[in-house]
XYZ file of C-alpha atoms in Angstrom:
354
model
C 23.747 13.243 -1.799
C 24.547 10.722 0.973
C 22.811 7.451 1.825
C 21.149 9.178 4.708
C 19.537 12.087 3.024
C 20.259 11.576 -0.535
C 20.084 8.472 -2.744
C 16.540 8.922 -1.671
C 13.630 8.867 -4.141
C 12.311 12.242 -5.237
C 8.493 12.068 -5.353
C 8.783 14.296 -8.520
C 11.562 12.142 -10.007
C 9.685 12.013 -13.381
C 9.552 15.857 -13.580
C 12.813 17.636 -14.597
C 14.233 20.039 -12.030
C 14.785 23.736 -12.378
C 18.506 23.580 -11.787
C 20.137 26.745 -10.385
C 22.060 27.775 -7.253
C 20.555 27.791 -3.766
C 22.056 29.955 -1.001
C 24.500 31.933 -3.103
C 24.229 34.449 -0.195
C 22.539 34.438 3.306
C 19.939 36.882 1.943
C 18.818 34.246 -0.501
C 17.543 32.011 2.251
C 15.015 33.511 4.675
C 13.476 31.485 7.549
C 10.746 32.933 9.919
C 9.778 30.783 12.809
C 6.034 30.317 13.276
C 5.518 30.348 17.055
C 3.151 27.941 18.770
C 1.876 30.862 20.881
C 2.717 34.579 21.332
C 3.980 36.028 24.676
C 1.102 37.226 26.924
C 2.937 40.390 28.021
C 3.259 39.237 31.640
C 5.559 36.854 33.498
C 9.124 36.339 34.718
C 10.571 35.425 31.288
C 11.705 38.209 28.930
C 10.770 37.198 25.228
C 12.911 38.812 22.545
C 11.955 38.568 18.796
C 15.402 38.344 17.094
C 16.598 38.568 13.530
C 19.976 37.248 12.816
C 22.303 36.737 9.905
C 25.573 34.751 9.675
C 25.252 33.661 13.381
C 24.006 30.451 14.979
C 21.087 30.516 17.432
C 23.452 29.496 20.243
C 25.862 32.373 19.410
C 23.103 34.915 19.617
C 21.689 33.459 22.838
C 25.147 33.676 24.403
C 25.658 37.266 23.305
C 22.232 38.452 24.621
C 22.619 36.517 27.904
C 25.959 38.170 28.451
C 24.510 41.585 27.730
C 21.675 40.949 30.200
C 23.880 39.493 32.849
C 21.975 36.155 33.015
C 22.978 32.511 32.807
C 22.705 31.356 29.206
C 21.643 27.975 30.389
C 18.363 29.458 31.589
C 17.664 30.841 28.082
C 14.890 29.224 25.984
C 14.536 28.507 22.265
C 11.960 26.666 20.256
C 14.447 25.535 17.576
C 17.833 26.171 16.093
C 18.075 28.220 12.940
C 20.595 28.133 10.085
C 23.757 30.266 10.284
C 23.918 30.993 6.549
C 20.477 32.596 6.286
C 18.386 35.547 7.494
C 16.222 34.136 10.208
C 13.801 35.362 12.805
C 12.681 33.583 16.016
C 11.671 34.176 19.643
C 14.139 33.645 22.477
C 13.394 33.732 26.126
C 15.569 34.798 29.275
C 14.767 34.615 32.965
C 15.434 38.269 33.968
C 13.588 41.163 35.614
C 15.146 43.557 33.091
C 13.031 45.124 30.387
C 15.678 46.503 27.910
C 14.785 48.851 25.029
C 14.750 46.356 22.035
C 16.703 48.807 19.913
C 19.474 48.822 22.431
C 20.040 45.018 22.294
C 21.993 44.187 19.266
C 25.366 42.791 18.229
C 27.385 41.435 15.292
C 24.831 39.755 12.916
C 21.714 40.146 14.939
C 19.142 42.685 16.164
C 16.030 42.556 18.410
C 12.812 43.344 16.568
C 10.492 43.315 19.631
C 10.184 42.367 23.310
C 7.494 40.970 25.576
C 7.090 38.776 28.665
C 5.475 35.398 29.352
C 4.924 32.965 32.246
C 7.075 30.117 30.923
C 10.457 29.511 29.348
C 10.582 28.808 25.673
C 11.364 25.096 25.080
C 12.191 22.898 22.134
C 9.100 22.264 20.091
C 7.305 25.538 21.069
C 6.771 26.389 17.392
C 4.294 25.351 14.684
C 6.989 25.268 12.026
C 8.836 27.697 9.698
C 8.048 29.882 6.687
C 10.723 29.826 4.064
C 11.520 32.223 1.233
C 14.332 30.907 -0.903
C 15.879 32.419 -3.974
C 17.181 30.052 -6.686
C 19.610 31.944 -8.848
C 19.647 30.786 -12.456
C 16.671 28.434 -11.872
C 14.080 27.832 -14.542
C 10.775 29.080 -13.301
C 8.638 26.936 -15.683
C 10.372 23.741 -14.580
C 9.944 24.736 -10.906
C 6.245 25.311 -11.481
C 5.811 21.840 -12.896
C 7.564 20.283 -9.858
C 5.640 22.349 -7.415
C 2.274 21.213 -9.067
C 3.389 17.628 -8.796
C 4.205 18.061 -5.060
C 0.823 19.766 -4.560
C -0.910 16.691 -6.091
C 1.320 13.879 -4.723
C 2.324 15.204 -1.357
C 5.749 15.752 0.190
C 7.979 12.896 1.378
C 8.931 13.884 4.966
C 12.487 12.717 4.825
C 15.171 14.013 7.191
C 17.624 16.216 5.499
C 21.431 15.822 5.339
C 22.162 18.207 8.130
C 20.459 15.825 10.614
C 23.362 13.370 10.266
C 26.477 15.459 10.664
C 29.580 15.458 8.499
C 29.950 12.196 6.670
C 26.856 10.822 8.446
C 29.178 9.859 11.332
C 26.477 10.694 13.993
C 24.160 7.914 12.973
C 27.037 5.412 13.006
C 27.875 6.534 16.581
C 24.241 6.294 17.592
C 24.061 2.629 16.597
C 27.342 1.982 18.348
C 25.897 3.429 21.529
C 22.955 1.136 21.338
C 25.159 -1.930 20.593
C 27.737 -0.975 23.328
C 30.474 -0.909 20.650
C 32.030 2.510 21.229
C 35.794 2.575 21.627
C 37.143 3.747 25.022
C 37.559 7.388 23.900
C 34.124 7.535 22.289
C 32.566 5.959 25.393
C 34.112 8.553 27.672
C 32.946 11.393 25.549
C 29.402 10.011 25.245
C 29.199 9.570 28.949
C 30.104 13.136 29.832
C 28.416 14.804 26.797
C 24.667 14.023 26.952
C 23.953 16.469 24.067
C 26.294 14.482 21.755
C 24.630 11.254 22.970
C 21.214 12.507 22.190
C 22.378 13.947 18.850
C 23.831 10.698 17.747
C 20.882 8.501 18.875
C 18.398 10.825 17.108
C 20.615 10.638 13.896
C 20.410 6.831 14.017
C 16.550 7.026 14.478
C 16.354 9.437 11.557
C 18.491 7.200 9.361
C 16.073 4.237 9.926
C 13.121 6.461 9.302
C 14.525 7.562 5.963
C 15.179 3.912 4.988
C 11.548 2.961 6.018
C 10.088 5.780 3.973
C 12.335 5.131 0.948
C 11.209 1.433 0.978
C 7.528 2.530 1.122
C 8.017 4.670 -1.894
C 9.919 1.986 -3.778
C 7.090 -0.399 -3.155
C 4.317 1.945 -4.272
C 3.088 2.528 -0.696
C 3.737 6.266 -0.293
C 0.044 7.235 -0.488
C -1.418 3.938 0.730
C -2.351 2.441 4.100
C -1.281 -1.079 5.080
C -3.078 -3.249 7.639
C -1.481 -2.630 10.943
C 0.081 0.718 9.985
C 0.189 3.256 12.774
C -1.576 6.235 11.172
C -1.267 9.887 12.284
C -4.053 12.443 12.015
C -2.368 15.431 10.257
C -4.624 17.937 12.046
C -4.484 16.822 15.602
C -1.475 14.548 15.680
C -3.508 11.636 17.070
C -2.453 8.071 16.158
C -4.374 4.841 15.593
C -3.834 1.437 13.932
C -5.146 0.857 10.399
C -7.789 -1.831 10.355
C -9.365 -0.907 7.069
C -6.675 -0.196 4.501
C -9.076 0.703 1.719
C -10.903 3.347 3.744
C -7.739 4.728 5.228
C -5.974 4.917 1.861
C -8.719 7.205 0.788
C -8.168 9.363 3.866
C -4.325 9.358 3.144
C -4.929 10.696 -0.372
C -7.164 13.483 1.005
C -4.324 14.471 3.348
C -6.386 13.756 6.484
C -4.019 11.095 7.778
C -0.596 9.656 6.868
C 1.301 6.498 7.645
C 3.522 7.319 10.564
C 6.996 5.884 10.315
C 9.127 4.659 13.305
C 11.582 6.635 15.251
C 12.667 3.498 17.043
C 12.886 3.393 20.805
C 11.926 1.135 23.655
C 8.517 2.840 24.182
C 7.626 3.057 20.464
C 4.010 2.046 19.660
C 4.533 -0.890 17.380
C 2.913 -1.339 14.059
C 1.002 -4.610 13.453
C 0.506 -7.153 10.713
C 2.272 -6.584 7.406
C 3.231 -3.017 8.449
C 4.788 -4.350 11.751
C 6.681 -7.025 9.867
C 8.376 -4.408 7.584
C 9.440 -2.399 10.573
C 10.699 -5.449 12.411
C 12.877 -6.452 9.446
C 14.328 -2.971 9.268
C 15.299 -3.014 12.958
C 16.649 -6.552 12.855
C 18.921 -5.492 9.961
C 20.669 -3.154 12.409
C 21.166 -5.970 14.965
C 19.099 -4.040 17.390
C 16.387 -5.386 19.658
C 14.433 -4.213 22.699
C 17.425 -4.904 25.007
C 19.628 -2.530 22.979
C 16.920 0.141 22.648
C 16.479 0.173 26.405
C 20.227 1.085 26.570
C 19.237 4.600 25.245
C 16.954 5.166 28.210
C 14.994 8.403 28.160
C 17.133 9.804 25.423
C 15.453 7.762 22.598
C 12.152 6.430 23.860
C 10.676 6.337 20.407
C 7.962 8.195 18.499
C 6.109 8.284 15.244
C 6.654 10.733 12.309
C 4.207 11.437 9.454
C 5.517 10.138 6.136
C 3.439 12.259 3.764
C 2.589 15.925 4.158
C 0.539 18.357 2.048
C 2.685 21.100 0.510
C 1.895 24.208 -1.404
C 4.840 26.026 -2.862
C 4.339 29.550 -4.125
C 6.770 30.642 -6.884
C 7.708 34.228 -7.767
C 9.924 35.319 -10.750
C 13.081 36.991 -9.690
C 15.632 38.943 -11.716
C 17.991 36.074 -12.026
C 15.777 33.067 -11.279
C 12.891 32.493 -9.006
C 11.874 32.601 -5.309
C 10.099 29.663 -3.567
C 7.856 30.433 -0.603
C 6.372 27.705 1.545
C 5.642 26.625 5.151
C 6.719 23.343 6.830
C 5.790 21.933 10.187
C 8.405 21.743 12.920
C 11.001 19.101 12.185
C 10.610 19.026 8.400
C 13.378 20.030 6.082
C 13.411 22.803 3.444
C 16.496 21.111 1.930
C 14.240 18.234 0.771
C 11.691 20.547 -0.724
C 14.396 22.453 -2.670
C 15.784 19.107 -3.816
C 12.424 18.168 -5.329
C 12.337 21.608 -7.175
C 16.005 21.986 -8.238
C 17.346 18.390 -8.426
C 20.976 17.935 -9.724
C 23.909 18.366 -7.487
C 23.085 21.821 -6.117
C 24.441 22.452 -2.621
C 21.455 22.453 -0.309
C 23.310 22.479 3.024
C 21.085 23.867 5.720
C 21.940 23.881 9.421
C 18.907 23.666 11.600
C 15.281 22.956 10.921
C 13.774 24.376 13.975
């Protein structure tokens, strides 16, 4: 594992992993998107519930838009799903057509249902994802011990390796954008490709969040509140500053709240006191200050991400291993859950977290 998503501390590091192979075939890895809402049945946007295998979300959007004769740029998705998996999700298209769902299909995808809604689907219009993952050759008893430890201790909400691109190059480019240190070719590309620019800046933010969380764990602060921490309410998403570390630590351990780590940006709500000093040292180590963060503009304004989440993993025996079944909120990574269960050098590559 890389510095960005691996060389990170497993919360269950004292519990032996199950071993085994993850993703030996796409059917071993199923992801079902959990929508934030269901279509109402009325409105200008056609909503299609799609199942795909061996295709990216963008490829399927392009194919369906072409079949409907509409501009793919007007299509809506709540999140991107992995190519090497069987996945389901809703897609939206601005069209008056109401095709027979059974007639809309293509290589590697089919439409399971159709409806209509008033608005376009947008990034974030999902509650999360439900995963069903087969581990071939994995030891079920060992996996159960790891799952029990996660249930008791909580899940460390690290970003997975797919967030950073091949060789973690995207995070390096994100920092270079902030510091104004792109070479001429990179600068031209970043100027004309806003998607690439946002991708690289978000990878840099994720890298620093991972470092912040790894340091909290190393210092015994994973399930503790520090004075000045920005805390997140896990039910509502509301945030507040910790002024009573003892009381808030008890709430953390009940999974009511969590320390909320920095996704640095010029509008980030700063932590205070000891917690603020830890974040300031992390940012200073990158040579980045407010002036550099403002260079990102609206593409990296800053936000907060919960560090510790409750996680219940169901395990089922399979003919040649076991199946892990669990749900994660939007933006959390199944790769990191499977790393806790399997450990070792198993290939956990996963493209898209939705």
